[in-house]
Coordinates of C-alpha atoms in Angstrom, one line a residue:
X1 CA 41.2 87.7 54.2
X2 CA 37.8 88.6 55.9
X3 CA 37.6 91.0 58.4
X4 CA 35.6 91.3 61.3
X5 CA 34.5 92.9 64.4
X6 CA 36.5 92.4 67.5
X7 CA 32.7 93.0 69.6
X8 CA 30.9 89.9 70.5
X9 CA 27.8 89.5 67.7
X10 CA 24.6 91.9 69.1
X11 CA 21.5 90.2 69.3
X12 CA 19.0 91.5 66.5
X13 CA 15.5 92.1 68.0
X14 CA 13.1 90.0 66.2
X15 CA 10.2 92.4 65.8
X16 CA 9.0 94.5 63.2
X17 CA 10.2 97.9 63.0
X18 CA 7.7 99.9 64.5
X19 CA 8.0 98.2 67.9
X20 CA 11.8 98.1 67.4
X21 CA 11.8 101.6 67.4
X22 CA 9.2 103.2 69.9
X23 CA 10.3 100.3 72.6
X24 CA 11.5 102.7 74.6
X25 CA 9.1 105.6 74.2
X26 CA 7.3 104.3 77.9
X27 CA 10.8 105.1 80.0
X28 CA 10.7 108.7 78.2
X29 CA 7.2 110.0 79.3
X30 CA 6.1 113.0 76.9
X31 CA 9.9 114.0 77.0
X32 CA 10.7 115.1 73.5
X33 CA 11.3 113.4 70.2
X34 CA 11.0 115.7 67.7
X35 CA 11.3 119.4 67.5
X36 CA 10.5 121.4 64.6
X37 CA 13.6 123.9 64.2
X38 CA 11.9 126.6 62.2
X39 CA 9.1 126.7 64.9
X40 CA 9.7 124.9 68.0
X41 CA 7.2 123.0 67.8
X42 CA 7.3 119.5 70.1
X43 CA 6.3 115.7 69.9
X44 CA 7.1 114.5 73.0
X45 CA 7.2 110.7 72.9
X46 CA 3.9 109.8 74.4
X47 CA 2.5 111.6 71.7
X48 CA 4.5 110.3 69.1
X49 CA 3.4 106.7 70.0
X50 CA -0.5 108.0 70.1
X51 CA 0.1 110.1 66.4
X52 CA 1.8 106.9 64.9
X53 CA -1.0 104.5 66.0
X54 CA -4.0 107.1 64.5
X55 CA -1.9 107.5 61.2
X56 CA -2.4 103.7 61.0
X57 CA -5.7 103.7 61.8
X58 CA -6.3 106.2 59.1
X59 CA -4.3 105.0 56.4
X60 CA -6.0 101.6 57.2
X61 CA -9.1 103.3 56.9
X62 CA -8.6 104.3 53.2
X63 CA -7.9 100.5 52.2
X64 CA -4.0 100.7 52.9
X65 CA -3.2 97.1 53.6
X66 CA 0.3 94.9 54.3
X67 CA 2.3 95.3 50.9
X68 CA 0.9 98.7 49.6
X69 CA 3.8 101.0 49.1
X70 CA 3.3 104.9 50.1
X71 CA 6.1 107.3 48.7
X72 CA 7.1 110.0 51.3
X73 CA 7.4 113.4 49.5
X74 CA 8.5 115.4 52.1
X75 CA 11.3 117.3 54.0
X76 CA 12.4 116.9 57.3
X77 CA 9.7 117.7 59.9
X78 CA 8.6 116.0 62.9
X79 CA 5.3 114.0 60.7
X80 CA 8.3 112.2 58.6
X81 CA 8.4 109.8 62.1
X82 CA 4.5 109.6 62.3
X83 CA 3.8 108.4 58.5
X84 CA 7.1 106.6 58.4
X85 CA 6.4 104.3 61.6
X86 CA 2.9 103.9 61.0
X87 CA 3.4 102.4 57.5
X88 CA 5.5 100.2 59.5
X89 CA 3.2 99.3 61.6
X90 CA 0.4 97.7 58.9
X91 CA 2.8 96.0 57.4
X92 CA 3.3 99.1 54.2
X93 CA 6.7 99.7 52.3
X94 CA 7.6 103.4 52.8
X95 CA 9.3 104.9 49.5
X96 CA 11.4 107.9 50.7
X97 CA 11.3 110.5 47.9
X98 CA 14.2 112.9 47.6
X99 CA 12.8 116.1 48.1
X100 CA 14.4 117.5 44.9
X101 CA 12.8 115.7 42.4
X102 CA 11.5 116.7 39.0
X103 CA 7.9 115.6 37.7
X104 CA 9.7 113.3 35.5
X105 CA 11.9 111.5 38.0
X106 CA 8.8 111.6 40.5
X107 CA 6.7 109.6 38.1
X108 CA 9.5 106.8 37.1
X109 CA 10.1 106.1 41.4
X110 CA 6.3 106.3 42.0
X111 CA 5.9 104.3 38.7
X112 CA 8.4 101.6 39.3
X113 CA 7.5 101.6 43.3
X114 CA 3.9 100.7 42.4
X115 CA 3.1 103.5 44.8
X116 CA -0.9 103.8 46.1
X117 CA -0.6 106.6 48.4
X118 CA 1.5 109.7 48.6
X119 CA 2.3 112.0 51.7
X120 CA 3.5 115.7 50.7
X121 CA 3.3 119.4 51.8
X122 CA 1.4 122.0 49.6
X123 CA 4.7 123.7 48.6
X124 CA 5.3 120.2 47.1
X125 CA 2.1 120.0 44.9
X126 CA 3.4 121.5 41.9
X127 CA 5.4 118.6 41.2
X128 CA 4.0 116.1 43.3
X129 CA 0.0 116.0 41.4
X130 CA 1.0 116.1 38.1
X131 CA 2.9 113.1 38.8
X132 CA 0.4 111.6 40.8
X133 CA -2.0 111.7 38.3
X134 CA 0.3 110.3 35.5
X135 CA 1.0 107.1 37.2
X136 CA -2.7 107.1 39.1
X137 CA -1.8 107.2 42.8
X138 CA -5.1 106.5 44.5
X139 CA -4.9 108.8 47.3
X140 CA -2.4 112.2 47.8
X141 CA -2.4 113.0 51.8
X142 CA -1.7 116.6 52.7
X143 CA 0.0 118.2 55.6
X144 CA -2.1 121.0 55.9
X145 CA -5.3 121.4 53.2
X146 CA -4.7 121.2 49.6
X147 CA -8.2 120.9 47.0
X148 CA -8.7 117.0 45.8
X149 CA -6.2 115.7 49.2
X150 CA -6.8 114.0 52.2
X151 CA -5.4 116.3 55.1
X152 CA -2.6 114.4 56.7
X153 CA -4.8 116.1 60.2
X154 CA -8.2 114.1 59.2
X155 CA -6.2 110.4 59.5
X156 CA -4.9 111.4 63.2
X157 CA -8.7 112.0 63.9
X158 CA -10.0 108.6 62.5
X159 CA -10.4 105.7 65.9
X160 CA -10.9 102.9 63.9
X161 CA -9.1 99.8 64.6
X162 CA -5.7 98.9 63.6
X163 CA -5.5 95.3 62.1
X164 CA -3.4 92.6 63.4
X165 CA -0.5 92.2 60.8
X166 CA 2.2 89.5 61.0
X167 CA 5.3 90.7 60.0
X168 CA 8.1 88.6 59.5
X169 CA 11.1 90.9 60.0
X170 CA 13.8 88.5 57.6
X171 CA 11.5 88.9 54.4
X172 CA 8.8 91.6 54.7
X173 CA 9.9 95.0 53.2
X174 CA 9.4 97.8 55.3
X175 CA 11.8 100.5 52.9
X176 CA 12.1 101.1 49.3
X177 CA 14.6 104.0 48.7
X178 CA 16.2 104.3 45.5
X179 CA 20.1 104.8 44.8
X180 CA 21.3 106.2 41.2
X181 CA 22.9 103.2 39.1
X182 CA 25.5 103.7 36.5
X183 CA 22.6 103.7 33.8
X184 CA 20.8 106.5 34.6
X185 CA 17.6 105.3 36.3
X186 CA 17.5 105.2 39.7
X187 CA 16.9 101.7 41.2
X188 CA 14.9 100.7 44.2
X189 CA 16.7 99.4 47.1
X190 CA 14.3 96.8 48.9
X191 CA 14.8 96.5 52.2
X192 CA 13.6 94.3 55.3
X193 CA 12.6 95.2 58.7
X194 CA 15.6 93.1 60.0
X195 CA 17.9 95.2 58.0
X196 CA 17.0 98.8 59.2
X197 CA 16.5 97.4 62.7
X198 CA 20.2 95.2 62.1
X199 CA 21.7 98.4 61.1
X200 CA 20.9 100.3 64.0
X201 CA 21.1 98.5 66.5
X202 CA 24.6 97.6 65.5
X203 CA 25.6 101.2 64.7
X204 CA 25.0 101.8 68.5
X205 CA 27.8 99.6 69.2
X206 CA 30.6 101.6 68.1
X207 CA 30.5 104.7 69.8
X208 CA 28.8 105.7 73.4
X209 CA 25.4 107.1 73.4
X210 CA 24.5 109.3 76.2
X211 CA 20.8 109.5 77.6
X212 CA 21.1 113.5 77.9
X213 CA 22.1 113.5 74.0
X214 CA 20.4 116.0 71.1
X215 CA 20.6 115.6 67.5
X216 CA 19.9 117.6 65.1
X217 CA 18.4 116.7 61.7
X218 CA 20.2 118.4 59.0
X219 CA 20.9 115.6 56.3
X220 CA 17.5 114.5 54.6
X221 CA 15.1 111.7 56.2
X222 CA 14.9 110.4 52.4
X223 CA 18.5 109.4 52.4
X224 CA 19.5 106.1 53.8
X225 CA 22.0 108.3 56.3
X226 CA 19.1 110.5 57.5
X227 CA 16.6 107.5 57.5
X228 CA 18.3 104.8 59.9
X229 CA 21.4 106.3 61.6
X230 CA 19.5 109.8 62.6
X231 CA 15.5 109.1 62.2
X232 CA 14.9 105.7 63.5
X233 CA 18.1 105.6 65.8
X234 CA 17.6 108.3 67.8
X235 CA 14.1 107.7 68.3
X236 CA 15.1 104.2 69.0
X237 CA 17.7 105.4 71.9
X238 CA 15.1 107.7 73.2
X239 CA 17.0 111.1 72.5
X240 CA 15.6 114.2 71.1
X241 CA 16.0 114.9 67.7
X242 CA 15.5 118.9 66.1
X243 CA 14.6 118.7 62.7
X244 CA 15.7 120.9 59.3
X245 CA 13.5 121.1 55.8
X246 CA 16.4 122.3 54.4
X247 CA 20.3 123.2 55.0
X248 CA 21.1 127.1 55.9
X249 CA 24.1 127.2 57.7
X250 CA 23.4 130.4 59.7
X251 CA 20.1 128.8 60.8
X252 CA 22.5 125.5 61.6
X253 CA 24.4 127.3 63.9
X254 CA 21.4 129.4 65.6
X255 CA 19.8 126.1 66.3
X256 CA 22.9 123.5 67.5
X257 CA 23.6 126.9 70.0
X258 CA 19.8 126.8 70.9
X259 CA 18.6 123.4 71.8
X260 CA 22.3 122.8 73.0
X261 CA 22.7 120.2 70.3
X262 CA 25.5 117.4 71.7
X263 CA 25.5 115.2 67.8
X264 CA 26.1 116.0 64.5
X265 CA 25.8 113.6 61.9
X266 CA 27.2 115.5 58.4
X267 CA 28.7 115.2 55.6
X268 CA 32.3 116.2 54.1
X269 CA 30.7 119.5 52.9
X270 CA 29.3 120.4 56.2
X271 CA 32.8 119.2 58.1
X272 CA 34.5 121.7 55.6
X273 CA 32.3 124.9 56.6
X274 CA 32.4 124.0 60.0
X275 CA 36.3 124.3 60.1
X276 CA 36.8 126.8 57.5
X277 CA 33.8 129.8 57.8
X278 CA 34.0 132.7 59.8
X279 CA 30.7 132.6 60.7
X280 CA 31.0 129.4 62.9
X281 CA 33.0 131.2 65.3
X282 CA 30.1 133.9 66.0
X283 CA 28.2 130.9 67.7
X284 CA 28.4 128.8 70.9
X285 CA 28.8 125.3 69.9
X286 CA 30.6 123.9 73.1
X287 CA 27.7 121.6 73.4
X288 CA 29.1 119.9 70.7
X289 CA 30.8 116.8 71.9
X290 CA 30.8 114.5 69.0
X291 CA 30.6 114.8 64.9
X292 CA 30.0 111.5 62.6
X293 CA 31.0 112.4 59.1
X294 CA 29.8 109.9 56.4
X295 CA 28.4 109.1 52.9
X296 CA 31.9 110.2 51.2
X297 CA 35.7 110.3 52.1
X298 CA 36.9 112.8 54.4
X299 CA 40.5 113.8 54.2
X300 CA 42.3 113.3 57.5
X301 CA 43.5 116.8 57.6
X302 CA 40.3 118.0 57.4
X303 CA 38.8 115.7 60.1
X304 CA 41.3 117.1 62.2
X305 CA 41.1 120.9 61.4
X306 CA 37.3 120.5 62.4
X307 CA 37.5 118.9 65.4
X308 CA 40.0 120.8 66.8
X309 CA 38.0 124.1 66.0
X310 CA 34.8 122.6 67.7
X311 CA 37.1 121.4 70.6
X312 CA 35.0 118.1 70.0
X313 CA 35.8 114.2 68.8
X314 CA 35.1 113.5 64.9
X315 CA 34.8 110.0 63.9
X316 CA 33.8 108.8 59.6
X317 CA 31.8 106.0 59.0
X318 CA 30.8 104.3 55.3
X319 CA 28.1 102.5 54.4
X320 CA 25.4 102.6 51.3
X321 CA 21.6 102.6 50.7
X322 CA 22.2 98.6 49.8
X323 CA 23.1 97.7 53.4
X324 CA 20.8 99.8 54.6
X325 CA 23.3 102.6 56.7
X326 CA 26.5 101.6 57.9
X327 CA 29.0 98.6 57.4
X328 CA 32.1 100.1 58.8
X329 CA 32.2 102.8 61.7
X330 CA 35.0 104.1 63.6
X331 CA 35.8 104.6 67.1
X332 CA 35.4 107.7 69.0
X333 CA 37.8 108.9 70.2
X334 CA 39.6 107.9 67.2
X335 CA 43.4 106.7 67.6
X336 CA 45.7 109.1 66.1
X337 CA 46.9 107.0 63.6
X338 CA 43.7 105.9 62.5
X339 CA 42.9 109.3 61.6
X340 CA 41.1 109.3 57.6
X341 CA 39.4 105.6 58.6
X342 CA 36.0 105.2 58.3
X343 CA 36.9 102.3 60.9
X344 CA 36.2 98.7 61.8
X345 CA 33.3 96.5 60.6
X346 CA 30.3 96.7 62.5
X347 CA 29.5 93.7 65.1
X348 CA 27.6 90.8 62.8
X349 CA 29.4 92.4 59.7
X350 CA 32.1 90.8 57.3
X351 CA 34.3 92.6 55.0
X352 CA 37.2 92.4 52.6
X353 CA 38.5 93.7 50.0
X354 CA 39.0 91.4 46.3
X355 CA 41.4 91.8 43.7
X356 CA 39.0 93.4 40.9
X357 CA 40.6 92.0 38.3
X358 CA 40.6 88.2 40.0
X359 CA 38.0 88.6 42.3
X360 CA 40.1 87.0 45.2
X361 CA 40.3 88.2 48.6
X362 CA 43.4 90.5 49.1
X363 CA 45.4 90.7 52.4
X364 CA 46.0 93.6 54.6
X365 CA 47.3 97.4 52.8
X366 CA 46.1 95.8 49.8
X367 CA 43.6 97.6 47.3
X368 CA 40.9 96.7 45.8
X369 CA 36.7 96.5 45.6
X370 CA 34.7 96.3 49.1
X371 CA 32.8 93.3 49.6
X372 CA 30.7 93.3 52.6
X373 CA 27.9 91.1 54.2
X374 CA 25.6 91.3 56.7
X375 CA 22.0 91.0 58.0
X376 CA 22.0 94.6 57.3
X377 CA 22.4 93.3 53.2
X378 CA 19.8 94.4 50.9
X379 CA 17.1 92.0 49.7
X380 CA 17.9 93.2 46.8
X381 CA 16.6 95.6 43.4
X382 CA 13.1 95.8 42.7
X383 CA 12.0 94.6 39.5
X384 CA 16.1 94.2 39.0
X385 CA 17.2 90.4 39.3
X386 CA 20.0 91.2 36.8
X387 CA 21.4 94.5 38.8
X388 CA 20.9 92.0 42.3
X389 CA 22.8 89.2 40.7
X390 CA 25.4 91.6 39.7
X391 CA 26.4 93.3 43.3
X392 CA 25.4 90.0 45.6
X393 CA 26.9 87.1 45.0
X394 CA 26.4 83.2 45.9
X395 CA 27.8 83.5 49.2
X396 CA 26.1 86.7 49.7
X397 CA 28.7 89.4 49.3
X398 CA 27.8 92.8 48.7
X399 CA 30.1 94.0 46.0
X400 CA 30.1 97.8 46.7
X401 CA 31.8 99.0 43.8
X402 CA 34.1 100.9 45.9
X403 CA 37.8 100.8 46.4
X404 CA 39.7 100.8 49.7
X405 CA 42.2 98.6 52.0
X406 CA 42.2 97.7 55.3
X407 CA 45.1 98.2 57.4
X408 CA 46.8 95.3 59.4
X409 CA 44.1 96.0 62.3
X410 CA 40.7 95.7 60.6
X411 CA 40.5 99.7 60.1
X412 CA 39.2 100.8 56.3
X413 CA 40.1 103.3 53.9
X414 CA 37.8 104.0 51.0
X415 CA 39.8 105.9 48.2
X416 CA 38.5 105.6 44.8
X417 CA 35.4 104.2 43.0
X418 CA 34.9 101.2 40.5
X419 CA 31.8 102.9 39.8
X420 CA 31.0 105.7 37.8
X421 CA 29.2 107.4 40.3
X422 CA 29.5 110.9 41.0
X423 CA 29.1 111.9 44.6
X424 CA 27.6 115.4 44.5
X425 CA 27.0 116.7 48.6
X426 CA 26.3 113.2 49.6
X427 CA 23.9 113.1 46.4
X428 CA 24.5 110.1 44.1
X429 CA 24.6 111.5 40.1
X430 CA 24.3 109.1 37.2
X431 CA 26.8 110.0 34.8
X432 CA 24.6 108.3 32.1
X433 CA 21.2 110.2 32.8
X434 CA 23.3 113.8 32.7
X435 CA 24.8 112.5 29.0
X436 CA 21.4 111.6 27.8
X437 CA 19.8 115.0 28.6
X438 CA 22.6 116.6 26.8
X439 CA 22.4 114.1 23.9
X440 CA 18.8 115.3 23.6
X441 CA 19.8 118.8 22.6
X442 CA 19.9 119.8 18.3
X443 CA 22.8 121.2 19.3
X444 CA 25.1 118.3 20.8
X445 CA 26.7 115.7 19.0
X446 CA 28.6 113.5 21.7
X447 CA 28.5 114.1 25.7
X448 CA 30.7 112.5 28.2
X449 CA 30.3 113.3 31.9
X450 CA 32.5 113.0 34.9
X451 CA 33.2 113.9 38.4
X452 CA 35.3 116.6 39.0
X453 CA 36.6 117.4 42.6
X454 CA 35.2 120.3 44.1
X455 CA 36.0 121.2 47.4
X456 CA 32.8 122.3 49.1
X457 CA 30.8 119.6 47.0
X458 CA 33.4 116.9 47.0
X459 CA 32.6 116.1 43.4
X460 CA 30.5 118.6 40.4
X461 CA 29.7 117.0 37.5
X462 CA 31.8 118.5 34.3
X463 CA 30.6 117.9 30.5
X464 CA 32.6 117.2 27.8
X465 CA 30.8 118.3 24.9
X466 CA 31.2 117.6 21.0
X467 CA 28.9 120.1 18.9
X468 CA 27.3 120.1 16.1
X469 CA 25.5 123.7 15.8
X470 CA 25.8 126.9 17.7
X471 CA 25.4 126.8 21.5
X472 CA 27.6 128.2 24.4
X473 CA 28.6 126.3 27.9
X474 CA 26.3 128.1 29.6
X475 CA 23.7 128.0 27.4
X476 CA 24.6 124.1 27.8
X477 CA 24.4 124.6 31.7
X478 CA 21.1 126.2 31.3
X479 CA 19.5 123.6 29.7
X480 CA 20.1 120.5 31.5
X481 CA 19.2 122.4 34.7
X482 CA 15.6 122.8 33.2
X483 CA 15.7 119.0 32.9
X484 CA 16.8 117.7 36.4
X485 CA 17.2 118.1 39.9
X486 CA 19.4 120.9 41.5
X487 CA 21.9 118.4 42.6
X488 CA 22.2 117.0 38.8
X489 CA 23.6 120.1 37.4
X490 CA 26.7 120.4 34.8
X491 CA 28.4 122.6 36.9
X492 CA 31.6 122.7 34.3
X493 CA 31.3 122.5 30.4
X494 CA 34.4 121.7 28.0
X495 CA 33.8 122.1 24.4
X496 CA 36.1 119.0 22.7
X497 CA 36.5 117.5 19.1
X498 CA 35.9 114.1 20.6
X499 CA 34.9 111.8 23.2
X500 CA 37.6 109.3 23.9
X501 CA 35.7 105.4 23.6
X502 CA 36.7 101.7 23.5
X503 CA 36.5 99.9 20.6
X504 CA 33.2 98.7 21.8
X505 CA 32.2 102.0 21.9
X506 CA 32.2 102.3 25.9
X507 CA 33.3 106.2 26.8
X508 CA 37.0 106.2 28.6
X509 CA 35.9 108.2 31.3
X510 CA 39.2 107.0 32.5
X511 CA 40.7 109.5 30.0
X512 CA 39.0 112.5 31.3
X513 CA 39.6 111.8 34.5
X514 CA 43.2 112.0 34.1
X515 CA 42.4 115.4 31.7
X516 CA 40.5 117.0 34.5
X517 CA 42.9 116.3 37.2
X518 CA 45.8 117.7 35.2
X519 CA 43.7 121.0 34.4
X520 CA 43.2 121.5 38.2
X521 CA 46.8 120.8 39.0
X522 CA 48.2 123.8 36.5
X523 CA 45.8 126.0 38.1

């Protein structure tokens, strides 16, 4: 059975991005886009339309032409917009780059992006030039001054011209993020200007979007969530948007009570603290009238706990990086019974669910993988025909690798994973990268990792470990932290005699799943 939206289909604008998005900028004056949290600081709209036009007259300037790819190394401040839009606008492929990142993992996405150009911040530098120089990025551009960069401030002053480019919105990419794959290097996600513009305009259909509405923007820009369905939609509706570099929840609070923020768009995590700490309750956060919760399963109970708290509607959504935001959304307010759905299919969308041992479409209350497509579809992996042909299929199905059903009246419920994934804060962890670092050590013999459910993280990865020489769990812990990100910890070690495997030698994480869950039950 294939499911789809009871809306009419939503004509997609056929434009490029850029215009897409600041459309509307002329109705809004100089009202503000973007505030900087931390400092207040403003970019109305007018401004923002002047800034993104110089960026691109700059960046032109330095020999950045239609097809060059420039990573974004940077948290979320008010610029993200400027650089983002103007690569846009010449016709450039903006690599988002999780803020995170170790030198190694910077060079393989600058590396396999064919980067030219990089935008950062000095506290970013560290990391950011070493890698630079490894893979020979042509030109590193600065907010602020940095020795051997290009200030970001010397491209606004350039008034050159700004050339013609024709963009054709169905096969020019216009984003390259990268999502983890279940062998350890991250791929990149190629997508069109008809796909972010596809995904949100039609993520505006499902729930109403009020001209007086603030956002705030917690969840990173580099993130498909934080790109599309906060960045690019809220300047696209003309709304004001208050931007975080990084997640404190006290400063949270202080600032939804401040700029009287009406949206939230979080994460389990953040759902959890907001109905669960104390300190949420030493805040006005009436404003609040609406929370969208995405980019992992939230329980029912606690969808309800937090709303009730807030005294505001809560509504999940799901999507992935590979169509490019959101493929099902819910309605606000959300029927009672519909409670735990992440919702219907958005308008233009198809979905259903196959039998993943057949690969034939299942009927209603029926489990099994999430197919979905769209003209909010990936084009597909870079330099990855093999990984494309995989996930899409003839008839252009997105195979999502995720397990849910859909209920009698088109509403989906995502509860388990055919990949092996681990969802760590809204962070995607390759199993296989974790069990190569720890393979690397004298001290290791065999290494299995898995998810392990964590209630403020929603999954932690846990090691199972077979050793061959002296070493403790934490010295274990210790060491693959001084390998990877933060968010690529072990968090749990488990010393074992062996690692279940298939005869082909495939590990049965399956095994340890079952392990794990049947420690945390006799606790």
């Amino acid at each position: 059975m294939i499911f789809t939206s009871t809306k009419p289909d939503i004509e997609i604008p056929d434009n490029d991005l850029t215009s897409v998005v600041l459309g509307q900028y002329n109705d809004n004056d100089n009202k503000p886009a973007l505030i900087e949290g931390s400092s207040g600081r403003t970019l109305g709209y007018h401004d923002l339309h002047v800034q993104v036009d110089q960026f691109a007259s700059g960046l032109h300037s330095l020999g950045f032409i239609k097809g060059d790819v420039l990573a974004i190394f940077c948290p979320n401040l008010p610029e993200y917009a400027v650089v983002f839009l103007g690569v846009a606008k010449l016709g450039g492929i903006n690599t988002t780059v999780n803020s995170l990142y170790s030198i190694k993992e910077l060079v393989h996405q600058f590396k396999d992006s064919k980067a030219r150009f990089l935008f950062t911040i000095p506290q970013f530098l560290d990391r950011a030039l070493p890698a630079a120089k490894e893979v020979g990025i042509e030109e590193v551009i600065v907010l602020g001054e940095a020795e051997g960069c290009t200030s970001y401030s010397s491209l606004l002053a350039v008034r050159g011209p700004i050339p013609e480019v024709n963009i054709d919105p169905k096969k020019d990419l216009v984003a390259l993020p990268y999502s983890s794959g279940t062998t350890g290097l991250s791929k990149g996600v190629m997508l069109t200007h008809e796909n972010l513009i596809a995904n949100m305009v039609l993520a505006c259909e499902m729930n109403k979007i009020e001209p007086y509405d603030r956002h705030i923007a917690l969840l990173p820009f580099f993130h498909i969530y934080g790109m599309v369905l906060i960045l690019n939609l809220v300047i696209y509706r003309g709304l004001t948007l208050v931007t975080m570099p990084r997640f404190d929840l006290k400063e949270f609070l202080e600032l939804v009570q401040t700029h009287r923020i009406t949206c939230l768009s979080l994460v389990p995590p953040l759902v959890l603290a907001l109905a669960k700490e104390p300190i949420v309750d030493e805040y006005d956060l009436s404003s609040v009238r609406i929370i969208g919760s995405g980019a992992a399963p939230l329980g029912a109970d606690l969808e309800v706990a937090c709303a009730k708290r807030l005294g505001c509607e809560i509504y999940q959504g799901y999507g992935l990086t590979e169509v490019a935001g959101a493929s099902q959304v819910n309605h606000s307010p959300v029927p009672l019974d519909k409670q735990g759905s992440v919702g219907p299919v958005l308008p233009n969308t198809q979905s259903k669910i196959i039998d993943t041992e057949t690969g034939e479409a299942v009927g209603p209350n029926q489990s099994g993988e999430v197919c979905v497509r769209g003209p909010h579809v990936m084009a597909g992996y870079l330099n990855n025909e093999e990984a494309t042909r995989k996930c899409i299929d003839e008839d252009g199905w997105f195979h999502t690798g995720d397990i849910g059903y859909a209920d009698e009246d088109g509403y989906f419920y995502i509860v388990d994973r055919v990949k092996e994934l681990i969802k760590y804060k809204a962070y995607q962890v390759a199993p296989a990268e974790l069990e190569s670092v720890l393979l690397s050590h004298h001290a290791i013999a065999d290494a299995a990792v898995i998810p392990s459910p964590n209630d403020e993280a929603g999954e932690v990865p846990k090691a199972f470990v077979v050793l061959k020489g002296e070493i403790s769990e934490q010295e274990i812990m210790d060491f693959v932290a001084s390998e990877v990100s933060p968010h690529k910890k072990i968090r749990l070690v488990e010393i074992v005699d062996e690692i279940p495997k298939s005869a082909s030698g495939k590990i049965l994480r399956r095994i340890l799943v079952e392990k794990e869950r049947a420690r945390l039950s006799a606790v």
